[in-house]
PDB file of C-alpha atoms and ligand atoms in Angstrom:
ATOM      1  CA  MET A 145      -4.000 -12.231   2.776  1.00  0.00           C
ATOM      2  CA  ILE A 146      -3.278  -9.050   0.844  1.00  0.00           C
ATOM      3  CA  ALA A 147      -6.076  -6.497   0.512  1.00  0.00           C
ATOM      4  CA  ILE A 148      -6.311  -4.265  -2.544  1.00  0.00           C
ATOM      5  CA  ALA A 149      -8.583  -1.336  -3.327  1.00  0.00           C
ATOM      6  CA  SER A 150      -8.766   1.474  -5.846  1.00  0.00           C
ATOM      7  CA  ASP A 151     -10.891   4.289  -7.122  1.00  0.00           C
ATOM      8  CA  HIS A 152     -11.880   4.561 -10.788  1.00  0.00           C
ATOM      9  CA  GLY A 153      -8.476   6.096 -11.653  1.00  0.00           C
ATOM     10  CA  GLY A 154      -6.706   3.002 -10.348  1.00  0.00           C
ATOM     11  CA  TYR A 155      -9.268   0.397 -11.343  1.00  0.00           C
ATOM     12  CA  ALA A 156      -7.500  -0.970 -14.457  1.00  0.00           C
ATOM     13  CA  LEU A 157      -4.189  -1.375 -12.627  1.00  0.00           C
ATOM     14  CA  LYS A 158      -5.948  -2.941  -9.633  1.00  0.00           C
ATOM     15  CA  GLN A 159      -7.500  -5.585 -11.889  1.00  0.00           C
ATOM     16  CA  SER A 160      -4.119  -6.243 -13.508  1.00  0.00           C
ATOM     17  CA  LEU A 161      -2.447  -6.622 -10.097  1.00  0.00           C
ATOM     18  CA  ILE A 162      -5.179  -8.982  -8.875  1.00  0.00           C
ATOM     19  CA  ARG A 163      -4.474 -11.213 -11.880  1.00  0.00           C
ATOM     20  CA  HIS A 164      -0.740 -10.974 -11.229  1.00  0.00           C
ATOM     21  CA  LEU A 165      -1.034 -11.886  -7.548  1.00  0.00           C
ATOM     22  CA  THR A 166      -3.546 -14.651  -8.187  1.00  0.00           C
ATOM     23  CA  ASP A 167      -1.253 -16.162 -10.849  1.00  0.00           C
ATOM     24  CA  ARG A 168       1.551 -16.159  -8.263  1.00  0.00           C
ATOM     25  CA  GLY A 169      -0.678 -17.889  -5.708  1.00  0.00           C
ATOM     26  CA  VAL A 170      -0.887 -14.869  -3.402  1.00  0.00           C
ATOM     27  CA  PRO A 171      -4.281 -14.667  -1.649  1.00  0.00           C
ATOM     28  CA  VAL A 172      -5.798 -11.279  -2.438  1.00  0.00           C
ATOM     29  CA  GLU A 173      -9.063  -9.684  -1.349  1.00  0.00           C
ATOM     30  CA  ASP A 174     -10.557  -7.058  -3.644  1.00  0.00           C
ATOM     31  CA  LEU A 175     -12.251  -4.325  -1.592  1.00  0.00           C
ATOM     32  CA  GLY A 176     -13.441  -2.399  -4.665  1.00  0.00           C
ATOM     33  CA  CYS A 177     -14.237  -0.254  -6.497  1.00  0.00           C
ATOM     34  CA  GLY A 178     -15.864  -1.870  -9.500  1.00  0.00           C
ATOM     35  CA  GLY A 179     -14.693   0.788 -11.954  1.00  0.00           C
ATOM     36  CA  GLU A 180     -17.472   3.301 -11.309  1.00  0.00           C
ATOM     37  CA  PRO A 181     -16.605   6.877 -10.241  1.00  0.00           C
ATOM     38  CA  VAL A 182     -16.007   6.868  -6.476  1.00  0.00           C
ATOM     39  CA  ASP A 183     -14.281   8.995  -3.843  1.00  0.00           C
ATOM     40  CA  TYR A 184     -10.832   7.580  -3.066  1.00  0.00           C
ATOM     41  CA  PRO A 185     -10.863   8.421   0.700  1.00  0.00           C
ATOM     42  CA  ASP A 186     -13.722   5.919   1.176  1.00  0.00           C
ATOM     43  CA  TYR A 187     -11.601   3.129  -0.286  1.00  0.00           C
ATOM     44  CA  ALA A 188      -8.443   4.187   1.513  1.00  0.00           C
ATOM     45  CA  GLU A 189     -10.331   3.993   4.795  1.00  0.00           C
ATOM     46  CA  LYS A 190     -11.946   0.650   3.980  1.00  0.00           C
ATOM     47  CA  LEU A 191      -8.617  -0.967   3.153  1.00  0.00           C
ATOM     48  CA  CYS A 192      -6.721   0.572   6.066  1.00  0.00           C
ATOM     49  CA  ARG A 193      -9.381  -0.579   8.540  1.00  0.00           C
ATOM     50  CA  ALA A 194      -9.013  -4.117   7.166  1.00  0.00           C
ATOM     51  CA  VAL A 195      -5.228  -3.984   7.661  1.00  0.00           C
ATOM     52  CA  LEU A 196      -5.523  -2.580  11.187  1.00  0.00           C
ATOM     53  CA  ALA A 197      -8.124  -5.232  12.079  1.00  0.00           C
ATOM     54  CA  GLY A 198      -5.698  -7.946  10.982  1.00  0.00           C
ATOM     55  CA  LYS A 199      -7.955  -9.108   8.149  1.00  0.00           C
ATOM     56  CA  ALA A 200      -5.068  -8.454   5.756  1.00  0.00           C
ATOM     57  CA  GLU A 201      -1.339  -8.525   6.448  1.00  0.00           C
ATOM     58  CA  ARG A 202      -0.773  -5.616   4.103  1.00  0.00           C
ATOM     59  CA  GLY A 203      -2.709  -3.461   1.700  1.00  0.00           C
ATOM     60  CA  ILE A 204      -2.319  -2.030  -1.772  1.00  0.00           C
ATOM     61  CA  LEU A 205      -4.148   1.168  -2.757  1.00  0.00           C
ATOM     62  CA  VAL A 206      -4.357   2.474  -6.309  1.00  0.00           C
ATOM     63  CA  CYS A 207      -5.744   5.780  -7.573  1.00  0.00           C
ATOM     64  CA  GLY A 208      -4.810   7.879 -10.597  1.00  0.00           C
ATOM     65  CA  THR A 209      -1.526   9.077  -9.140  1.00  0.00           C
ATOM     66  CA  GLY A 210      -1.445   7.237  -5.811  1.00  0.00           C
ATOM     67  CA  ILE A 211      -1.194  10.625  -4.123  1.00  0.00           C
ATOM     68  CA  GLY A 212      -4.768  10.962  -2.878  1.00  0.00           C
ATOM     69  CA  MET A 213      -4.769   7.416  -1.546  1.00  0.00           C
ATOM     70  CA  SER A 214      -1.467   7.940   0.283  1.00  0.00           C
ATOM     71  CA  ILE A 215      -2.568  11.227   1.834  1.00  0.00           C
ATOM     72  CA  ALA A 216      -5.857   9.700   3.018  1.00  0.00           C
ATOM     73  CA  ALA A 217      -4.288   6.451   4.273  1.00  0.00           C
ATOM     74  CA  ASN A 218      -1.620   8.251   6.296  1.00  0.00           C
ATOM     75  CA  LYS A 219      -4.338  10.121   8.223  1.00  0.00           C
ATOM     76  CA  ILE A 220      -5.334   6.823   9.839  1.00  0.00           C
ATOM     77  CA  HIS A 221      -3.387   6.034  12.993  1.00  0.00           C
ATOM     78  CA  GLY A 222      -1.275   2.913  12.658  1.00  0.00           C
ATOM     79  CA  ILE A 223      -1.033   3.144   8.896  1.00  0.00           C
ATOM     80  CA  ARG A 224       2.296   3.782   7.235  1.00  0.00           C
ATOM     81  CA  ALA A 225       1.457   4.134   3.560  1.00  0.00           C
ATOM     82  CA  ALA A 226       4.236   4.476   0.991  1.00  0.00           C
ATOM     83  CA  LEU A 227       3.661   5.870  -2.486  1.00  0.00           C
ATOM     84  CA  CYS A 228       6.196   4.089  -4.698  1.00  0.00           C
ATOM     85  CA  ALA A 229       7.053   4.440  -8.372  1.00  0.00           C
ATOM     86  CA  ASP A 230      10.203   2.297  -8.337  1.00  0.00           C
ATOM     87  CA  CYS A 231      11.425  -0.967  -6.821  1.00  0.00           C
ATOM     88  CA  TYR A 232      14.148   0.599  -4.665  1.00  0.00           C
ATOM     89  CA  SER A 233      11.580   2.770  -2.881  1.00  0.00           C
ATOM     90  CA  ALA A 234       9.341  -0.264  -2.383  1.00  0.00           C
ATOM     91  CA  GLU A 235      12.250  -2.176  -0.823  1.00  0.00           C
ATOM     92  CA  MET A 236      13.157   0.711   1.491  1.00  0.00           C
ATOM     93  CA  ALA A 237       9.501   1.267   2.398  1.00  0.00           C
ATOM     94  CA  ARG A 238       9.533  -2.202   3.922  1.00  0.00           C
ATOM     95  CA  GLN A 239      13.109  -2.371   5.280  1.00  0.00           C
ATOM     96  CA  HIS A 240      13.273   1.095   6.821  1.00  0.00           C
ATOM     97  CA  ASN A 241       9.678   2.272   7.226  1.00  0.00           C
ATOM     98  CA  ASP A 242       7.818  -0.997   7.800  1.00  0.00           C
ATOM     99  CA  ALA A 243       5.117   0.366   5.498  1.00  0.00           C
ATOM    100  CA  ASN A 244       1.923  -1.628   5.900  1.00  0.00           C
ATOM    101  CA  VAL A 245       0.246  -0.098   2.844  1.00  0.00           C
ATOM    102  CA  LEU A 246       1.653   0.394  -0.672  1.00  0.00           C
ATOM    103  CA  CYS A 247       0.159   3.124  -2.864  1.00  0.00           C
ATOM    104  CA  LEU A 248       0.473   3.117  -6.646  1.00  0.00           C
ATOM    105  CA  GLY A 249      -0.577   5.375  -9.496  1.00  0.00           C
ATOM    106  CA  GLY A 250      -2.761   3.702 -12.071  1.00  0.00           C
ATOM    107  CA  ARG A 251      -2.261   6.551 -14.533  1.00  0.00           C
ATOM    108  CA  THR A 252       1.477   6.940 -13.922  1.00  0.00           C
ATOM    109  CA  LEU A 253       2.778   3.345 -13.889  1.00  0.00           C
ATOM    110  CA  GLY A 254       2.806   0.630 -16.492  1.00  0.00           C
ATOM    111  CA  SER A 255       1.365  -2.687 -15.375  1.00  0.00           C
ATOM    112  CA  GLU A 256       4.712  -4.557 -15.610  1.00  0.00           C
ATOM    113  CA  LEU A 257       6.567  -2.021 -13.475  1.00  0.00           C
ATOM    114  CA  ALA A 258       3.696  -1.919 -10.991  1.00  0.00           C
ATOM    115  CA  ALA A 259       3.783  -5.722 -10.695  1.00  0.00           C
ATOM    116  CA  ARG A 260       7.532  -5.635  -9.970  1.00  0.00           C
ATOM    117  CA  ILE A 261       7.035  -2.920  -7.377  1.00  0.00           C
ATOM    118  CA  VAL A 262       4.342  -5.048  -5.712  1.00  0.00           C
ATOM    119  CA  ASP A 263       6.564  -8.166  -5.790  1.00  0.00           C
ATOM    120  CA  THR A 264       9.427  -6.215  -4.219  1.00  0.00           C
ATOM    121  CA  TYR A 265       7.152  -4.713  -1.570  1.00  0.00           C
ATOM    122  CA  LEU A 266       5.605  -8.064  -0.637  1.00  0.00           C
ATOM    123  CA  GLY A 267       8.936  -9.891  -0.759  1.00  0.00           C
ATOM    124  CA  THR A 268      10.841  -7.561   1.567  1.00  0.00           C
ATOM    125  CA  GLY A 269      10.808  -7.645   5.370  1.00  0.00           C
ATOM    126  CA  PHE A 270      11.431  -4.988   7.991  1.00  0.00           C
ATOM    127  CA  SER A 271      15.102  -4.656   8.960  1.00  0.00           C
ATOM    128  CA  ASN A 272      14.406  -4.696  12.718  1.00  0.00           C
ATOM    129  CA  ALA A 273      17.443  -2.434  13.204  1.00  0.00           C
ATOM    130  CA  GLU A 274      17.233  -0.471  16.453  1.00  0.00           C
ATOM    131  CA  HIS A 275      17.411   2.917  14.727  1.00  0.00           C
ATOM    132  CA  HIS A 276      14.512   2.050  12.408  1.00  0.00           C
ATOM    133  CA  ILE A 277      12.427   0.731  15.312  1.00  0.00           C
ATOM    134  CA  ARG A 278      13.138   3.992  17.176  1.00  0.00           C
ATOM    135  CA  ARG A 279      12.098   6.148  14.215  1.00  0.00           C
ATOM    136  CA  ILE A 280       8.867   4.236  13.702  1.00  0.00           C
ATOM    137  CA  ALA A 281       8.110   4.677  17.418  1.00  0.00           C
ATOM    138  CA  MET A 282       8.677   8.409  16.874  1.00  0.00           C
ATOM    139  CA  ILE A 283       6.138   8.366  14.035  1.00  0.00           C
ATOM    140  CA  LYS A 284       3.655   6.662  16.377  1.00  0.00           C
ATOM    141  CA  ASP A 285       4.281   9.440  18.910  1.00  0.00           C
ATOM    142  CA  LEU A 286       3.274  11.978  16.247  1.00  0.00           C
ATOM    143  CA  GLU A 287      -0.151  10.335  16.160  1.00  0.00           C
ATOM    144  CA  LYS A 288      -0.850  11.278  19.787  1.00  0.00           C
TER     145      LYS A 288
HETATM  146  C1  RB5 B 137      -9.532  10.802  -9.814  1.00  0.00           C
HETATM  147  O1  RB5 B 137      -9.795  11.484 -10.995  1.00  0.00           O
HETATM  148  C2  RB5 B 137      -8.157  11.163  -9.288  1.00  0.00           C
HETATM  149  O2  RB5 B 137      -8.188  12.433  -8.745  1.00  0.00           O
HETATM  150  C3  RB5 B 137      -7.704  10.141  -8.267  1.00  0.00           C
HETATM  151  O3  RB5 B 137      -7.679   8.897  -8.855  1.00  0.00           O
HETATM  152  C4  RB5 B 137      -6.327  10.342  -7.668  1.00  0.00           C
HETATM  153  O4  RB5 B 137      -5.371  10.487  -8.668  1.00  0.00           O
HETATM  154  C5  RB5 B 137      -6.200  11.352  -6.625  1.00  0.00           C
HETATM  155  O5  RB5 B 137      -5.134  11.538  -6.022  1.00  0.00           O
END
């Protein structure tokens, strides 16, 4: 299960990505918003809690730029949120950073590019290389 959430700035792209994932047969849970003006930290927290609770394997957050969502999500211990605007970054976010949340900008990305970024992110695994495991452990230490 993939969880997805947005504020009003990311609502249109969120709806487009839900259609894209559903068409591909990927189970997706929409955690809001419904297009009304909302505060993005509320939705970042809601989605990240779902990921940390194991209700979703990974999460996708969308706001106008993706910046607010990524800042808020990375405040939550255990979340490694990556703001991506290209497929290479999405691939590295998984391989090197084991990012469990992808952040996207609804006002900065076209829907086709965003869909490819999502496909790359969901289709890429963590490298499991010792040096990447060590660096992620170091990030966890920063949370203490
Ligand atoms: C909302 O207008 C906008 O500030 C929000 O979607 C996001 O871009 C913040 O980072």
